[in-house]
Structures are given as C-alpha cells and as structure tokens.
Tab-separated table of C-alpha atoms in Angstrom:
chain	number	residue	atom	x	y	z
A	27	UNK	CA	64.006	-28.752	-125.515
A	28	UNK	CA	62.208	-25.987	-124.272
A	29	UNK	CA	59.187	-28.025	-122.225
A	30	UNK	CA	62.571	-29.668	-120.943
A	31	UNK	CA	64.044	-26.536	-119.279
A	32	UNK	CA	60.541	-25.364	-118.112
A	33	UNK	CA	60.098	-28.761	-116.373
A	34	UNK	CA	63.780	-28.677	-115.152
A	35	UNK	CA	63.374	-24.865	-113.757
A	36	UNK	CA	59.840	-25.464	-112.095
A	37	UNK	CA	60.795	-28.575	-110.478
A	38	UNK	CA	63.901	-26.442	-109.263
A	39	UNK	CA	62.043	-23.179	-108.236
A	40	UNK	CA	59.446	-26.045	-106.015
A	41	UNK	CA	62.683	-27.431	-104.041
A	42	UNK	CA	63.896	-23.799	-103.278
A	43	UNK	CA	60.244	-22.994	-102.244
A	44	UNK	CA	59.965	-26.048	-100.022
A	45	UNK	CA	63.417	-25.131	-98.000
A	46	UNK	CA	62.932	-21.176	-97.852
A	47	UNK	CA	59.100	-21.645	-96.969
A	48	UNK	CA	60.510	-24.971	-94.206
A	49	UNK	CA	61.557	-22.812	-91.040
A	50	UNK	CA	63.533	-25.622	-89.346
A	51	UNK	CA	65.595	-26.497	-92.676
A	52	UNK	CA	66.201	-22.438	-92.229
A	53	UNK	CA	67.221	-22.539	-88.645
A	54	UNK	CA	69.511	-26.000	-89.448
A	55	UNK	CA	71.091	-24.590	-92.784
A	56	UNK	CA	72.678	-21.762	-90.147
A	57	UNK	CA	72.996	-24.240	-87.155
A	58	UNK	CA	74.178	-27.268	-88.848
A	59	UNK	CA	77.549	-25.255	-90.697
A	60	UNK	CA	78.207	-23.775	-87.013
A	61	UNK	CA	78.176	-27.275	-85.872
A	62	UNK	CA	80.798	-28.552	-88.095
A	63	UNK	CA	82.921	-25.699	-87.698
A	64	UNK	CA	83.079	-24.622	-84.135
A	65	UNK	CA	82.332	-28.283	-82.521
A	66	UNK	CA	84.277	-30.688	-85.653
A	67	UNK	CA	87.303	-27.967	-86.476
A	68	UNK	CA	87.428	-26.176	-83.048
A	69	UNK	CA	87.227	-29.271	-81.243
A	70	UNK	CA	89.409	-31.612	-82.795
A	71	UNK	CA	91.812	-29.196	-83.502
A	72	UNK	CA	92.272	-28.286	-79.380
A	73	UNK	CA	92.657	-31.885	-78.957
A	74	UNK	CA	95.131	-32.779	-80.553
A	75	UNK	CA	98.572	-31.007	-81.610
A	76	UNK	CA	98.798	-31.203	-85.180
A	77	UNK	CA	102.245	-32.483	-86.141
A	78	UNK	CA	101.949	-34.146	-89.717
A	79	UNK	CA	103.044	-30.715	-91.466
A	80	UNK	CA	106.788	-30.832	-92.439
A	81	UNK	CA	108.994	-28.653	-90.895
A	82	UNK	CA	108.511	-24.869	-91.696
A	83	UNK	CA	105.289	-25.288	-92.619
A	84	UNK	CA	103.115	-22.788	-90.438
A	85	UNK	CA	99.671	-24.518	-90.225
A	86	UNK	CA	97.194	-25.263	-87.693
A	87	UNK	CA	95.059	-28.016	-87.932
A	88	UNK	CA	91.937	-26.243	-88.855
A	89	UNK	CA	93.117	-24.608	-91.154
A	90	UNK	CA	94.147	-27.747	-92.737
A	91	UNK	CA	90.577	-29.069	-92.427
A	92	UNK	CA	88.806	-26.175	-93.331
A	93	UNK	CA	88.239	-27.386	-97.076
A	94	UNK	CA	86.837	-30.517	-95.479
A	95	UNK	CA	84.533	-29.034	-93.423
A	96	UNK	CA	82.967	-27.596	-96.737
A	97	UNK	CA	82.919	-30.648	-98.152
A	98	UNK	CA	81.216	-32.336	-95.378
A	99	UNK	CA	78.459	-29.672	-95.586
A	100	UNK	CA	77.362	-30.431	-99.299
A	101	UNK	CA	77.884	-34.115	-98.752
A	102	UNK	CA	75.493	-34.571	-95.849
A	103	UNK	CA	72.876	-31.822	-97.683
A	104	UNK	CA	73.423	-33.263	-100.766
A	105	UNK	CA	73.013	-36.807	-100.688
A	106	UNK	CA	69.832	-36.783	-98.178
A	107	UNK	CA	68.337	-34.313	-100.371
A	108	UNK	CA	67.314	-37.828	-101.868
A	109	UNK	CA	64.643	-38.717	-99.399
A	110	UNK	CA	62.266	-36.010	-100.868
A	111	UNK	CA	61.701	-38.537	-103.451
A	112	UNK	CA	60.491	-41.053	-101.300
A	113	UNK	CA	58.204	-38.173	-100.068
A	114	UNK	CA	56.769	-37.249	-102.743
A	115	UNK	CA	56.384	-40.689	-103.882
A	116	UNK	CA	54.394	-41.844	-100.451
A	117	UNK	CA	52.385	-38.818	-100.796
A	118	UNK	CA	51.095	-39.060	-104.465
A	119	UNK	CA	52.739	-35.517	-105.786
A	120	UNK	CA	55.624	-38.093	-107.717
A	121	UNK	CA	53.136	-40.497	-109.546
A	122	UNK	CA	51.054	-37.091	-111.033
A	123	UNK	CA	54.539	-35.776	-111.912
A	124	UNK	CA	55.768	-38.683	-113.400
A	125	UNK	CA	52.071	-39.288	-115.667
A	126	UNK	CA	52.531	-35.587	-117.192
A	127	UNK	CA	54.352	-35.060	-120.827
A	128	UNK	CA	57.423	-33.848	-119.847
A	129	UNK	CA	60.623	-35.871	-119.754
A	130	UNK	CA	61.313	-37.370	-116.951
A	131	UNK	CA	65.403	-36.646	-116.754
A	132	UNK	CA	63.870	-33.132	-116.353
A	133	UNK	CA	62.594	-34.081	-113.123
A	134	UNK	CA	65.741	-35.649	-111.898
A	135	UNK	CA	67.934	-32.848	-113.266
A	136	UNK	CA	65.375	-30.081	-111.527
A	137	UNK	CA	65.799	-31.749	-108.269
A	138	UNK	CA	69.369	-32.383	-108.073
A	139	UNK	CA	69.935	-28.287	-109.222
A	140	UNK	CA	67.559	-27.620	-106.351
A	141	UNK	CA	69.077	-29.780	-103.960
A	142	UNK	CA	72.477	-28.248	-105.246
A	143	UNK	CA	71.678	-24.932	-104.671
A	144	UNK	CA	70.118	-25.255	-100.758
A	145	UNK	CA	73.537	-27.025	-100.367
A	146	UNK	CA	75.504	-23.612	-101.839
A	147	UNK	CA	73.573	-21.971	-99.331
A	148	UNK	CA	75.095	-23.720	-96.299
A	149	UNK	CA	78.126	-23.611	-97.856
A	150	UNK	CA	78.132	-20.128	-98.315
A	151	UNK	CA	77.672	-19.399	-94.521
A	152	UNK	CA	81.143	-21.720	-94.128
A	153	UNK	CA	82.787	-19.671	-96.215
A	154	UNK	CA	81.761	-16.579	-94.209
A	155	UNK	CA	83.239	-18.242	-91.292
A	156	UNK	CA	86.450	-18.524	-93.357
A	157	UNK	CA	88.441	-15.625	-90.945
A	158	UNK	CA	88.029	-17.933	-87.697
A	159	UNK	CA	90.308	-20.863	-89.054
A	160	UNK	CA	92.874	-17.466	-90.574
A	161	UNK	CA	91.843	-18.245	-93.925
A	162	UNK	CA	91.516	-15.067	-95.923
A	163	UNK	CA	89.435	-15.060	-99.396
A	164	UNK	CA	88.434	-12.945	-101.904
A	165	UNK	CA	85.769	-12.639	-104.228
A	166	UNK	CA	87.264	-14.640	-107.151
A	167	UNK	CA	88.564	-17.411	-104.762
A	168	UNK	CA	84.775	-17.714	-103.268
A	169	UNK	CA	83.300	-17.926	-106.713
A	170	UNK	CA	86.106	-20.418	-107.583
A	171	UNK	CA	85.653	-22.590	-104.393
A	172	UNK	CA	81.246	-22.162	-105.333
A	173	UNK	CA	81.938	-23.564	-108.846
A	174	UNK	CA	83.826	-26.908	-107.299
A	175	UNK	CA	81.417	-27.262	-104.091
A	176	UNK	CA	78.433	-26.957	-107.120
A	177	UNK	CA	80.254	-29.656	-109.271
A	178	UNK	CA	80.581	-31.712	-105.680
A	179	UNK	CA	77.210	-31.517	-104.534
A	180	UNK	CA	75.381	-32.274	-108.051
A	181	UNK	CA	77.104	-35.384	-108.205
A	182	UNK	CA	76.329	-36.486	-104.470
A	183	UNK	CA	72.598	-35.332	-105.208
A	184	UNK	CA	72.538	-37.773	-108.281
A	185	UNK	CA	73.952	-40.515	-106.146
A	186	UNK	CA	71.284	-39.823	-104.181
A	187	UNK	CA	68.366	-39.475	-106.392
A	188	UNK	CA	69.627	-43.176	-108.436
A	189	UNK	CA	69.623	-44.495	-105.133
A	190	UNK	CA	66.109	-43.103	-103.597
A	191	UNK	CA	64.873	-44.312	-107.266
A	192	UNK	CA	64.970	-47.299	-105.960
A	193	UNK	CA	64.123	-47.626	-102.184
A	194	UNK	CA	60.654	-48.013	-101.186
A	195	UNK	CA	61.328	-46.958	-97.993
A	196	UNK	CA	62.455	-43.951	-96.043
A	197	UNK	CA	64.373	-46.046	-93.520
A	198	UNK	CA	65.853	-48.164	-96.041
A	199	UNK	CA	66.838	-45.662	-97.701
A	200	UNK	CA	68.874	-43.650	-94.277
A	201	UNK	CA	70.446	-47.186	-93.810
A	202	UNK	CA	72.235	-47.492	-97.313
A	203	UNK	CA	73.083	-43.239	-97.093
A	204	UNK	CA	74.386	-43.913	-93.405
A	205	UNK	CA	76.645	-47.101	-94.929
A	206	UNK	CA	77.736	-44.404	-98.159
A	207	UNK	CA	78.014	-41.486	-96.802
A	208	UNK	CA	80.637	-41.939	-93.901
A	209	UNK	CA	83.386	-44.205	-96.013
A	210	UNK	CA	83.126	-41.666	-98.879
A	211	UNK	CA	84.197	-38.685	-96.030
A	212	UNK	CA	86.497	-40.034	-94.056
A	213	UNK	CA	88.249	-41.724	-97.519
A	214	UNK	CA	88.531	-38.290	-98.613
A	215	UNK	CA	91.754	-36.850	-97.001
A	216	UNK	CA	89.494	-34.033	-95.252
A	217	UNK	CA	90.745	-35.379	-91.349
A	218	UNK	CA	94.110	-36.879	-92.504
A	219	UNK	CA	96.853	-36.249	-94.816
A	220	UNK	CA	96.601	-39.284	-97.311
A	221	UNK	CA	100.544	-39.243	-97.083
A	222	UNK	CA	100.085	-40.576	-93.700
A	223	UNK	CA	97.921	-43.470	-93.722
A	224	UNK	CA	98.602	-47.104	-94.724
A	225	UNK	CA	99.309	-48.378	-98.342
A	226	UNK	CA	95.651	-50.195	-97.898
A	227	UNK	CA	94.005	-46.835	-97.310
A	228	UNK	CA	95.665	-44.798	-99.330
A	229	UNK	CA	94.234	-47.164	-102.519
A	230	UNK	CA	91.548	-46.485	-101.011
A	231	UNK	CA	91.183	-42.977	-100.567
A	232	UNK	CA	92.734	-42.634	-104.323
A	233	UNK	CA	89.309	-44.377	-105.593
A	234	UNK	CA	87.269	-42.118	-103.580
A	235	UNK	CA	85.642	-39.246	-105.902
A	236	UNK	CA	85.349	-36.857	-102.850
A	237	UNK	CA	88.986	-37.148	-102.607
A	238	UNK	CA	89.356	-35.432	-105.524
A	239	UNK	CA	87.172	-32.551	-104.731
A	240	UNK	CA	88.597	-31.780	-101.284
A	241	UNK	CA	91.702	-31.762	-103.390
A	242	UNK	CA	90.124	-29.252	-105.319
A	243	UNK	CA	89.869	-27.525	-102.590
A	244	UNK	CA	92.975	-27.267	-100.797
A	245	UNK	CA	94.441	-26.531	-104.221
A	246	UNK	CA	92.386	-22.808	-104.047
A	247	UNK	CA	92.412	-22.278	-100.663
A	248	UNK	CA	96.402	-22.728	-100.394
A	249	UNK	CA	97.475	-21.488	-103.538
A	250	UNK	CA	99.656	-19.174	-101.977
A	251	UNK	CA	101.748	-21.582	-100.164
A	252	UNK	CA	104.921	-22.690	-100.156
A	253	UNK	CA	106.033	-25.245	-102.159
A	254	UNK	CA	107.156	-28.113	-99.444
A	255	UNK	CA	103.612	-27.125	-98.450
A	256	UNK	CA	102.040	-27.573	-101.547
A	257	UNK	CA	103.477	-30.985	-101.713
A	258	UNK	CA	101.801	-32.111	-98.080
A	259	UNK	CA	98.651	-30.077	-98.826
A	260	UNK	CA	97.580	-31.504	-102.417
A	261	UNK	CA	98.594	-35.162	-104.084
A	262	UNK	CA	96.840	-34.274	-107.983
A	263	UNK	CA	97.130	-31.783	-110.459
A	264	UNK	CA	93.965	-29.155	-110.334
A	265	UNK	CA	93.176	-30.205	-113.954
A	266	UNK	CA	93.093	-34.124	-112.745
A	267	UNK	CA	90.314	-32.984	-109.946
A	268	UNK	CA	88.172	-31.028	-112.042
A	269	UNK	CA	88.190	-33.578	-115.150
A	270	UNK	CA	87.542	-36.653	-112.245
A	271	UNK	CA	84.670	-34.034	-110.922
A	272	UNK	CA	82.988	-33.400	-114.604
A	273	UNK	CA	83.151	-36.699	-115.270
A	274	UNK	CA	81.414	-38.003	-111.491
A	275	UNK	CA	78.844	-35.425	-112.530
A	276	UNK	CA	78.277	-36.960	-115.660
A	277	UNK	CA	78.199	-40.611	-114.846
A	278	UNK	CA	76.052	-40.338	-111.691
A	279	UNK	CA	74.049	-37.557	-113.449
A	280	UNK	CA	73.331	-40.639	-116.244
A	281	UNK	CA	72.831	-43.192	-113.094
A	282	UNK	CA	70.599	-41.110	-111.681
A	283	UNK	CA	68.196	-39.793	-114.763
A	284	UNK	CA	68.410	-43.300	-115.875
A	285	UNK	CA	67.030	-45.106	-112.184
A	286	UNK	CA	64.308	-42.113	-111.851
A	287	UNK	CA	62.982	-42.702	-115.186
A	288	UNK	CA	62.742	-46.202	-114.834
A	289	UNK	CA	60.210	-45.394	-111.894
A	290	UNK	CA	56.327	-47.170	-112.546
C-alpha cells in the first residue's frame, strides 16, 4: 500500500509541476475561465431576455448559468487532461513508467488527482468571479461547491484517461473528446431548464451524469431561494446527485485503471 501512495503522489506532484512550470497553461488557466464567463454568460445573457423563470422569480440569466459555467471549466480541463498520455506514450517517459514495480492503477489514479487539481484551479478563479453574475458565497459554500467540482472533474479525467488508454493517436483521440464532450454539456441543463425541452431530450439529459452535478450545483448556489424557485432551479434531491456522482467516480475510476493497465 505504501509504494502505492508514493507512486500515486509522485505521479501527482509531476502533473502539478508540468502545468505550474508550462507558462501558456498559466496564462490560459486565467484566460480561458474569463472566456466562459464574460464572452459565454455576458454574452448570451444580453442576447436574449430570459423568460423561462416563473413568475416572481427574480433571476437573470447568468445567474442561472453560473453553475454551468463551472461545470464547463472542469469538463473541458478535465477530460483533455487525457492527451498527456498519448504524450508521454510517443515520447518514451510512459513505457519506463509502466516497466517499473509499482502498480499501475497508481499511475492512473496519480494522473487523474493531478489533472483534478489544475482543473480546481480554474475553477477557483470562476468562483472569484462569483460577484459579477450577483452571486454571493461564503467560505463553507466555496468549499462545498470545491468538493462537487472535485467529484466532477475526477470522473471526467477517468473518462479521459480509459479513453486515451486506448488511442494511438493524438488526433484520434481530439476527434472522439470533440464527439463526447459537447453532448455531455449541452445534455446537462447548464444553458436550458430541462423543464423546457422536449420529452426526447429530457430522457436524455436525465441519463447524462453531468446533469447531475450541475444539479449539484444549483442546489448550493440557490439554497436560499424560494421555493417555486427551487422547483425551476433543481429536478433531484442533493443526496440523488452526490450518490450518482460517487458512483460515476467509481465506475469510470474502475474503467479507467482497468484500460491503463491493460497498456503493452
């Protein structure tokens, strides 16, 4: 157990090295949460009047998107985090790793937590923006909304690393994220209420694991809400996210130790 954690925390400790010693992942980690808030949020929100929200209900539509807009930060961070693999496998550093006497879930489980905690870091900056869409948190919210967006992004990185497991290619491996990645967003209720969408969609969306962690989401950030608001805000019960979370975590954390340690 213990060479298990070593290998785990030194393959973690080189992924943080790599992005705080990579200037331009530095410069896009600040630029790229800007992006989604000021051009996606800002944007949309000025084009269009938002008029799903029942009556009385006093919300704008960024502030309504706001817990997508986090989502859509780990999710794009997360699963391309996979493509180091295919790096390090072109480039020889993967075959010594995988020849040494240490288990090779390690490895997978070291890279996802590294991948997992660049993606907190953009996150983080999002949630520093929080006062520009008139969401106010606090410290306990922020290490709330942290502990979902971890459980979020460690899943996504898994997906990523069973799925880089077995590309041989980096371009092959952009085309299958690119086919993922945009379905499992826009599925998720982070643009549109999934009370207004057709019955087709809606099934849809409801088999959609990101759903349930923008869910999540809304459930912290508008915990103070009214009730009627509640109801158009959030479809499940917190407990029902977080148990369909642990349990994404766990199968694609299997899928994904499994797939990298089937690696010649």
């Amino acid at each position: 157990m213990g060479t298990a954690l070593r290998t785990i925390y030194t393959i973690w400790y080189r992924e943080w090295l790599r992005f705080w010693r990579d200037r331009s992942r530095l410069v896009g980690m600040i630029g790229q949460p800007l992006l989604y808030f000021l051009i996606v949020g800002q944007g949309i929100s000025a084009a269009m009047a938002f008029r799903a929200a029942p009556p009385g209900v006093e919300l704008s539509y960024l502030q309504f998107m706001y817990p997508g807009i986090l989502a859509m930060s780990v999710l794009f961070t997360s699963i391309f985090s996979g493509i180091s693999i295919i790096w390090d496998r072109e480039f020889g550093f993967l075959k010594e790793v995988l020849v040494a006497p240490v288990p090779r879930w390690g490895i997978a489980m070291g890279k996802a937590l590294g991948s997992s905690t660049v993606a907190l870091c953009q996150a983080a900056i999002l949630l520093a923006l929080a006062p520009l869409a008139q969401i106010h948190l606090n410290l306990p919210l922020i290490g709330q909304l942290l502990s979902v967006l971890f459980l979020i992004s460690l899943a996504i990185t898994f997906l990523g690393v069973a799925i880089a497991s077995r590309m041989e290619t980096m371009e092959g491996f952009q085309m299958i994220m690119n086919f993922l990645v945009m379905p499992l967003y826009f599925l998720s209720g982070a643009m549109f209420p999934l009370a207004n969408v057709p019955e087709w969609m809606a099934a849809l969306m409801h088999f959609d694991p990101l759903t349930y962690g923008v869910d999540a989401l809304r459930h912290l950030i508008f915990a103070g809400a009214p009730p009627q608001a509640l109801t158009f805000l959030v479809h499940f019960a917190l407990t029902t996210d977080l148990l369909v979370l642990g349990a994404m975590v766990l199968v694609l954390g299997g899928l994904g130790s499994w797939f990298f340690s089937r690696q010649i």
